[in-house]
XYZ file of C-alpha atoms in Angstrom:
537
model
C 26.660 -38.045 -1.074
C 27.473 -34.765 -2.755
C 26.822 -31.493 -0.969
C 24.237 -30.343 -3.551
C 22.288 -33.546 -3.181
C 22.347 -33.155 0.600
C 21.013 -29.594 0.291
C 18.248 -30.857 -1.978
C 17.222 -33.579 0.477
C 17.170 -31.107 3.382
C 15.207 -28.609 1.308
C 12.572 -31.226 0.464
C 12.306 -32.140 4.144
C 11.826 -28.469 5.091
C 9.196 -27.972 2.405
C 7.261 -31.076 3.457
C 7.411 -30.759 7.257
C 6.871 -27.011 7.609
C 4.372 -27.045 4.762
C 2.229 -29.604 6.607
C 2.499 -27.616 9.846
C 1.414 -24.408 8.103
C -1.640 -25.812 6.282
C -4.249 -24.525 8.813
C -2.466 -21.161 9.042
C -2.299 -20.720 5.276
C -5.947 -21.649 4.741
C -7.336 -19.324 7.393
C -5.052 -16.477 6.297
C -6.120 -16.909 2.668
C -9.847 -17.021 3.410
C -9.704 -14.078 5.840
C -7.514 -12.074 3.457
C -9.996 -12.453 0.612
C -12.868 -11.302 2.834
C -10.856 -8.359 4.209
C -10.184 -7.238 0.645
C -13.901 -6.675 0.015
C -15.562 -5.132 3.094
C -18.448 -3.724 1.075
C -19.420 -7.247 -0.017
C -19.339 -8.847 3.451
C -20.347 -5.859 5.624
C -23.896 -7.121 6.115
C -22.813 -10.448 7.644
C -22.284 -10.956 11.380
C -20.619 -13.804 13.279
C -22.906 -15.219 16.014
C -21.871 -14.735 19.630
C -21.215 -18.457 20.238
C -18.365 -18.299 17.717
C -16.885 -15.127 19.220
C -14.166 -15.796 21.864
C -15.041 -14.609 25.363
C -12.376 -11.890 25.457
C -14.339 -10.066 22.738
C -17.490 -9.919 24.858
C -18.410 -6.478 26.167
C -17.532 -5.982 29.845
C -17.858 -2.612 31.581
C -18.277 -0.948 28.174
C -14.817 -1.926 26.986
C -13.584 -2.571 23.434
C -14.658 0.931 22.302
C -18.347 0.264 22.999
C -18.213 3.752 24.552
C -15.797 6.394 23.323
C -17.705 9.605 24.075
C -20.823 11.275 25.447
C -23.148 14.101 24.440
C -25.205 16.072 26.991
C -28.603 17.383 25.893
C -29.878 18.680 29.260
C -29.101 18.488 32.970
C -30.200 14.877 33.270
C -30.154 13.129 29.891
C -27.129 12.243 27.862
C -26.221 10.029 24.930
C -23.195 7.781 24.734
C -21.728 6.393 21.532
C -19.100 4.012 20.259
C -18.551 0.797 18.374
C -22.000 -0.562 19.257
C -23.909 2.518 18.097
C -25.722 5.207 20.122
C -27.313 4.704 23.556
C -29.410 7.015 25.720
C -28.765 7.347 29.467
C -31.779 8.616 31.411
C -31.900 10.304 34.830
C -32.056 6.861 36.496
C -28.828 5.870 34.748
C -30.602 3.275 32.660
C -29.200 2.762 29.187
C -31.389 2.317 26.104
C -30.321 1.665 22.523
C -31.260 4.368 20.018
C -31.325 2.386 16.806
C -34.407 3.278 14.785
C -33.136 4.142 11.318
C -29.520 3.411 12.306
C -27.363 0.883 10.389
C -28.191 -2.665 11.454
C -24.900 -4.281 10.417
C -22.243 -4.226 13.143
C -19.697 -3.154 10.548
C -21.531 0.098 9.785
C -22.984 1.056 13.184
C -19.597 1.992 14.663
C -20.010 5.637 15.719
C -16.738 7.561 15.774
C -18.107 10.939 16.865
C -21.392 12.656 17.676
C -22.506 16.196 18.476
C -25.647 17.911 19.767
C -26.680 20.820 17.549
C -29.490 23.352 17.452
C -30.397 24.042 13.859
C -33.347 26.356 13.306
C -36.115 25.115 15.576
C -34.729 21.584 15.779
C -32.476 20.048 18.386
C -30.401 17.483 16.528
C -28.009 14.656 17.194
C -25.563 14.216 14.342
C -23.481 11.036 14.262
C -20.409 10.245 12.174
C -20.285 6.489 11.607
C -18.537 3.925 9.455
C -21.812 3.735 7.520
C -22.155 7.466 6.842
C -23.607 10.599 8.450
C -26.863 10.292 10.404
C -29.171 12.873 11.962
C -31.947 12.465 14.531
C -34.322 15.026 15.990
C -34.249 14.932 19.773
C -38.046 14.848 19.880
C -38.371 11.722 17.712
C -34.972 9.964 17.854
C -35.498 8.497 14.415
C -32.214 8.464 12.519
C -32.080 9.690 8.943
C -29.056 9.389 6.707
C -27.564 12.596 5.317
C -26.187 12.018 1.848
C -22.656 13.278 1.241
C -21.083 13.916 -2.161
C -18.491 11.548 -3.560
C -17.820 7.923 -2.753
C -18.959 6.454 0.577
C -16.289 6.569 3.244
C -15.914 6.085 6.976
C -16.510 9.321 8.891
C -14.187 10.271 11.738
C -15.118 13.647 13.274
C -17.658 16.495 13.289
C -16.609 20.068 14.096
C -18.731 23.206 14.381
C -16.749 26.327 13.508
C -18.927 29.461 13.782
C -21.753 28.940 11.260
C -20.002 26.109 9.462
C -20.255 22.386 10.075
C -17.264 20.293 9.036
C -17.404 16.522 8.712
C -14.119 14.657 8.359
C -14.072 11.386 6.465
C -11.050 9.160 6.114
C -10.297 10.832 2.751
C -12.259 14.090 2.480
C -13.620 17.033 4.421
C -17.278 17.976 3.912
C -18.701 21.415 4.705
C -22.259 22.685 5.311
C -23.564 26.208 5.948
C -25.590 26.241 9.169
C -27.344 29.485 8.236
C -29.307 27.624 5.581
C -32.497 25.743 6.422
C -31.266 22.377 5.121
C -27.951 20.723 5.766
C -26.326 20.408 2.370
C -22.723 19.347 2.245
C -20.045 19.954 -0.345
C -16.500 18.639 -0.547
C -14.059 21.140 0.927
C -10.910 19.022 1.239
C -7.949 21.395 1.805
C -4.644 21.403 -0.029
C -1.362 20.433 1.590
C 2.040 22.040 1.389
C 4.420 19.277 0.364
C 7.897 19.782 -1.046
C 8.160 16.120 -2.015
C 5.370 13.601 -2.099
C 5.975 10.545 0.014
C 4.142 7.516 1.355
C 4.569 5.801 4.677
C 6.234 2.418 4.583
C 3.225 1.044 6.436
C 0.928 2.155 3.599
C 3.390 0.837 1.008
C 3.600 -2.608 2.601
C -0.145 -2.855 3.262
C -1.101 -1.766 -0.255
C 1.298 -4.256 -1.821
C 0.128 -7.032 0.483
C -3.566 -6.728 -0.377
C -3.044 -5.551 -3.969
C -4.620 -2.143 -3.390
C -1.604 -0.486 -4.971
C -2.874 -1.680 -8.367
C -6.556 -0.924 -7.786
C -9.334 -3.486 -8.120
C -7.270 -5.587 -10.535
C -4.510 -5.861 -7.916
C -6.958 -6.852 -5.186
C -8.492 -9.525 -7.406
C -5.004 -10.790 -8.260
C -4.185 -11.181 -4.563
C -7.542 -12.902 -4.063
C -6.525 -15.363 -6.784
C -3.145 -15.919 -5.095
C -5.046 -16.664 -1.890
C -7.051 -19.321 -3.732
C -3.818 -20.760 -5.135
C -2.405 -20.992 -1.592
C -5.502 -22.943 -0.549
C -5.090 -25.215 -3.605
C -1.405 -25.789 -2.843
C -2.238 -26.585 0.801
C -4.935 -29.118 -0.112
C -2.919 -30.836 -2.863
C 0.228 -30.884 -0.749
C -1.651 -32.524 2.109
C -3.258 -35.132 -0.181
C 0.031 -36.039 -1.884
C 1.548 -36.666 1.558
C -1.447 -38.179 3.369
C -2.551 -40.786 0.829
C 0.805 -42.646 0.680
C 1.218 -42.255 4.458
C -2.186 -43.813 5.115
C -1.470 -46.598 2.617
C 1.769 -47.533 4.392
C -0.109 -47.840 7.679
C -2.405 -50.447 6.215
C -1.087 -54.014 6.049
C -0.621 -55.537 2.592
C -2.162 -52.538 0.882
C -1.271 -51.361 -2.582
C -2.221 -48.335 -4.656
C -4.892 -48.652 -7.256
C -3.909 -47.496 -10.729
C -6.466 -44.720 -10.552
C -5.075 -43.520 -7.207
C -1.538 -43.463 -8.568
C -2.677 -41.382 -11.549
C -4.483 -38.947 -9.269
C -1.465 -38.582 -6.986
C 0.844 -37.929 -9.933
C -1.593 -35.370 -11.363
C -2.050 -33.514 -8.089
C 1.685 -33.550 -7.427
C 2.372 -32.228 -10.943
C -0.064 -29.318 -10.590
C 1.118 -28.585 -7.069
C 4.646 -28.140 -8.425
C 3.749 -26.329 -11.659
C 1.322 -23.804 -10.205
C 3.556 -23.215 -7.195
C 6.515 -22.464 -9.456
C 4.449 -20.023 -11.514
C 3.258 -17.915 -8.572
C 6.063 -18.377 -6.042
C 7.108 -14.746 -6.533
C 3.708 -13.660 -5.223
C 4.052 -16.086 -2.304
C 7.341 -14.411 -1.389
C 5.766 -10.963 -1.805
C 2.866 -11.860 0.498
C 5.117 -13.444 3.100
C 7.675 -10.628 3.201
C 5.119 -7.806 3.409
C 2.982 -9.722 5.911
C 6.023 -10.149 8.145
C 6.162 -6.372 8.698
C 2.443 -5.830 9.248
C 2.414 -6.939 12.884
C 4.730 -6.362 15.852
C 7.552 -6.765 16.474
C 8.691 -6.165 12.872
C 6.094 -3.417 12.379
C 8.237 -1.179 14.585
C 10.952 -1.240 11.910
C 8.734 0.586 9.370
C 6.120 2.361 11.533
C 7.614 5.852 11.412
C 9.416 5.755 8.083
C 8.512 7.292 4.725
C 9.668 6.616 1.192
C 9.408 8.884 -1.881
C 6.157 8.464 -3.779
C 8.145 7.315 -6.815
C 8.762 4.000 -5.016
C 5.036 3.295 -4.877
C 4.384 0.566 -7.465
C 0.885 1.686 -8.428
C -0.944 4.917 -9.123
C -1.383 7.173 -6.124
C -4.594 9.131 -5.646
C -4.538 12.815 -6.548
C -6.119 13.424 -3.149
C -3.208 13.635 -0.653
C -5.569 12.737 2.234
C -6.816 9.503 0.667
C -7.544 6.923 3.423
C -5.307 8.808 5.864
C -7.503 11.033 8.080
C -7.886 9.742 11.645
C -9.204 12.684 13.691
C -9.413 16.485 13.803
C -9.266 19.341 16.309
C -10.164 23.031 16.049
C -8.366 25.590 18.212
C -10.524 28.784 18.292
C -7.880 30.734 20.213
C -5.435 30.453 17.325
C -7.915 29.760 14.503
C -6.003 26.581 13.880
C -7.476 23.375 12.520
C -5.316 20.291 13.109
C -5.960 17.126 11.122
C -4.454 13.922 12.470
C -3.464 11.476 9.746
C -1.490 8.278 9.346
C 1.343 10.516 8.120
C 1.297 12.816 11.148
C -0.381 16.115 12.049
C -1.302 18.872 9.590
C -2.431 22.379 10.558
C -4.207 25.184 8.723
C -6.909 27.834 9.174
C -10.459 26.926 10.086
C -11.834 28.208 6.776
C -9.651 25.689 4.871
C -8.575 28.354 2.377
C -4.833 27.981 2.843
C -2.560 25.015 2.394
C -2.110 22.817 5.451
C 1.411 22.392 6.784
C 2.850 19.439 8.640
C 3.493 20.103 12.331
C 4.828 18.257 15.348
C 3.365 18.372 18.842
C 5.493 17.246 21.758
C 2.989 14.646 22.898
C 2.936 10.858 22.419
C 0.324 9.727 19.885
C 0.076 6.023 19.113
C 0.649 5.020 15.496
C -3.069 4.269 15.017
C -3.870 7.926 15.722
C -5.621 9.892 18.477
C -8.836 8.451 19.858
C -9.755 11.709 21.607
C -8.622 15.028 20.158
C -10.148 18.236 21.529
C -9.269 21.831 22.401
C -10.245 22.774 25.961
C -11.682 26.134 27.162
C -8.263 27.033 28.611
C -6.591 26.628 25.212
C -4.901 23.326 26.075
C -5.389 20.204 23.982
C -6.638 16.933 25.426
C -5.157 14.103 23.373
C -5.785 10.408 23.970
C -4.566 7.324 22.136
C -3.335 3.835 22.933
C -0.346 5.619 24.518
C -2.600 7.090 27.247
C -4.280 10.475 27.756
C -2.389 13.761 27.933
C -2.912 17.456 28.560
C -0.896 19.427 25.997
C -0.048 23.128 26.335
C 0.524 24.682 22.867
C 2.294 27.691 24.347
C 4.997 25.719 26.131
C 4.897 22.668 23.837
C 4.715 20.458 26.922
C 2.453 17.536 27.714
C 1.438 15.945 31.007
C 0.226 12.386 31.422
C -3.176 12.770 33.081
C -3.075 9.261 34.546
C 0.370 9.446 36.168
C 0.721 13.227 36.458
C 4.201 12.948 34.965
C 5.782 14.551 31.912
C 6.079 11.769 29.304
C 9.608 10.823 28.324
C 10.748 8.474 25.555
C 7.303 6.982 25.030
C 7.201 4.552 22.101
C 4.404 5.335 19.665
C 4.359 1.735 18.383
C 4.026 0.069 21.784
C 0.659 0.571 23.514
C 0.396 1.532 27.164
C -1.154 -0.667 29.835
C -4.241 1.541 29.627
C -5.082 1.945 25.950
C -7.419 4.937 26.040
C -10.230 4.791 23.501
C -12.291 7.773 24.684
C -13.063 10.438 27.251
C -16.305 11.904 28.588
C -17.809 13.901 31.443
C -20.954 13.299 33.462
C -23.488 16.029 34.210
C -21.820 16.662 37.566
C -18.554 17.527 35.777
C -16.699 14.358 36.789
C -14.219 13.084 34.192
C -13.860 9.545 32.937
C -11.895 7.645 30.336
C -12.649 4.440 28.475
C -9.908 1.866 27.946
C -9.813 -0.857 25.325
C -9.535 -3.733 27.792
C -10.647 -2.299 31.140
C -13.655 -0.278 29.977
C -14.730 2.784 32.002
C -12.013 4.078 34.349
C -11.468 7.171 36.458
C -8.708 9.581 35.552
C -6.253 7.530 37.626
C -6.869 4.481 35.480
C -8.904 2.593 38.090
C -11.848 0.542 36.778
C -15.248 1.969 37.750
C -18.726 0.648 36.997
C -20.997 3.579 36.174
C -23.662 1.981 34.003
C -24.626 -1.614 33.783
C -24.129 -3.062 30.321
C -27.637 -3.785 28.953
C -28.679 -7.418 28.636
C -29.368 -6.832 24.955
C -25.692 -6.035 24.385
C -24.511 -8.965 26.501
C -26.820 -11.382 24.695
C -25.714 -10.146 21.268
C -21.932 -10.323 21.572
C -21.648 -10.675 17.833
C -18.936 -9.332 15.574
C -19.245 -8.279 11.992
C -17.788 -10.916 9.697
C -15.207 -8.410 8.476
C -14.045 -7.569 12.017
C -13.972 -11.258 12.942
C -11.760 -12.002 9.936
C -9.591 -9.004 10.769
C -8.983 -10.388 14.266
C -8.296 -13.817 12.762
C -5.930 -12.387 10.167
C -3.813 -10.536 12.750
C -3.837 -13.438 15.237
C -5.492 -11.562 18.112
C -8.406 -13.984 18.134
C -6.099 -16.614 19.687
C -5.197 -14.426 22.664
C -7.499 -16.385 24.996
C -5.683 -19.596 24.004
C -1.991 -18.630 23.930
C -2.036 -15.387 25.906
C 0.439 -12.686 24.952
C 2.265 -15.119 22.672
C -0.451 -14.482 20.058
C 1.675 -11.580 18.869
C 4.188 -14.098 17.458
C 1.685 -16.072 15.349
C 1.833 -13.818 12.289
C 5.619 -13.195 12.295
C 6.427 -16.888 12.774
C 3.844 -17.929 10.188
C 5.260 -15.421 7.696
C 8.825 -16.619 8.247
C 7.840 -20.270 7.770
C 5.784 -19.372 4.705
C 8.844 -17.681 3.199
C 10.912 -20.743 4.114
C 8.620 -23.215 2.338
C 8.317 -20.836 -0.640
C 12.082 -20.612 -1.097
C 12.594 -24.325 -0.459
C 9.867 -25.191 -2.982
C 11.487 -22.886 -5.515
C 14.876 -24.483 -4.884
C 13.474 -28.013 -5.230
C 11.802 -27.145 -8.528
C 14.924 -25.449 -9.898
C 17.126 -28.346 -8.799
C 15.036 -30.857 -10.733
C 14.411 -28.541 -13.678
C 17.820 -27.160 -14.493
C 20.348 -29.665 -13.255
C 21.628 -32.023 -15.883
C 19.851 -35.360 -15.833
C 21.763 -38.176 -14.343
C 20.870 -41.526 -12.882
C 21.566 -42.678 -9.387
C 21.313 -46.158 -7.968
C 18.875 -45.882 -5.098
C 18.661 -48.756 -2.660
C 15.844 -47.217 -0.745
C 13.712 -44.870 -2.877
C 12.873 -41.535 -1.348
C 9.833 -40.962 -3.527
C 6.737 -42.072 -1.633
C 4.791 -42.651 -4.819
C 7.338 -45.033 -6.364
C 7.765 -46.924 -3.086
C 4.367 -48.535 -3.310
C 4.751 -50.220 -6.680
C 8.487 -50.833 -6.984
C 10.365 -52.045 -3.923
C 13.361 -53.304 -5.818
C 16.439 -51.369 -6.723
C 15.766 -49.155 -9.688
C 17.157 -46.245 -11.575
C 15.385 -42.946 -10.872
C 15.819 -39.570 -12.379
C 16.634 -36.760 -9.978
């Protein structure tokens, strides 16, 4: 047998075997990818608690159910996080404050909240994924504050003198507190950039979901997802039907079945050949969207000219993660997916990129505040640190050590999601997995998780699909090996894409010749011709 024929036979085997193995993976990745591409469509849907794996259930206020606290007097305080806003009374009982608040889990995530006296009112103002909300302390009935521009997730609220700044993921909104009504305008600052660039993470993500080409690109990738589902179903049928027939004694194919098999096989090949380039694009970009390959692109930039689509004129578009105001230096620092940018508090000058000698995980700081002594308290999935701007030195508040060679793409054992103080001045952190801990990282139970939160361990459909799409949802089944699901699936997807392309090209472009086949390889021909015959390869 010639070498080329041997390669072809091996390639067909690879395409069939690994293709069958990957069918569940490809279907769930396609369905979840389509839903993730349109959060505004599916935001109102939740997944019931019985479908949510147990490691997603809230225990000791973990999983960002608390990320901060607001004190309103000597006894009462409000806590906030992914599950909305809760009131803690003097008996340490926790009550949900949800009247007027978003009902969908996707929108109720509260990223920051402040207590503010405005005129004669004492107000709670919450920045959520569903917008900006305000509640009078006397009534606790939330009302949405309309912001100009397109809706966006809100990340932080800062009060600077008589100005209130609200930071969204793309814009900064400003309101004058001397006026009777809170009316916001867009005040997004400029940036000083010698050369526009994009992070490789943004480049790969935007290509993967089609966002680089706007709505048309997203719809195209949705269509490719549907094609992957079609190829999975047809590929399974073309294999399964002959396999089942062989298992049955004295069974033969009906003429109609043979016609259907040939038709499905034809369209499986034709459509696959037409879109295989997009299969390769999805597989190669998806490979770098999860560890360990994510580390190869996490801190790298490319010139904006390499971006295949049209970049927004707003340099902050979908990049803002958090913000901090330093009154001692009149310095406003905005944390973004591209790093830290600093400028004056009035936003009138261009912001310049800066570096702070403190580890900040690639997903950005989860707590970012200036302390009364002028130091910065910065928390992320790398831990929690005290940073001195004068000496440019940081101290790990959990270990008491100066951090050294900390990887910003590998999370710490204690992934800090928030920080808060009690009325007695004691300090506490919240960790993604452990929940409330003391400053030494030891788990402490301060408040009992309400039964209402335990009974409703639901996830928004979007978040559920996000966990499915990145493989974390299988952590309770395979443990830490879940991190390999996406890389291995991407590699195998690339393998069956290239092998399918090779098989099609081999049959399409090689000169036709006939071979005497004693034992036909084609499963379809085997059922109605068991004699030696001439087949075209």
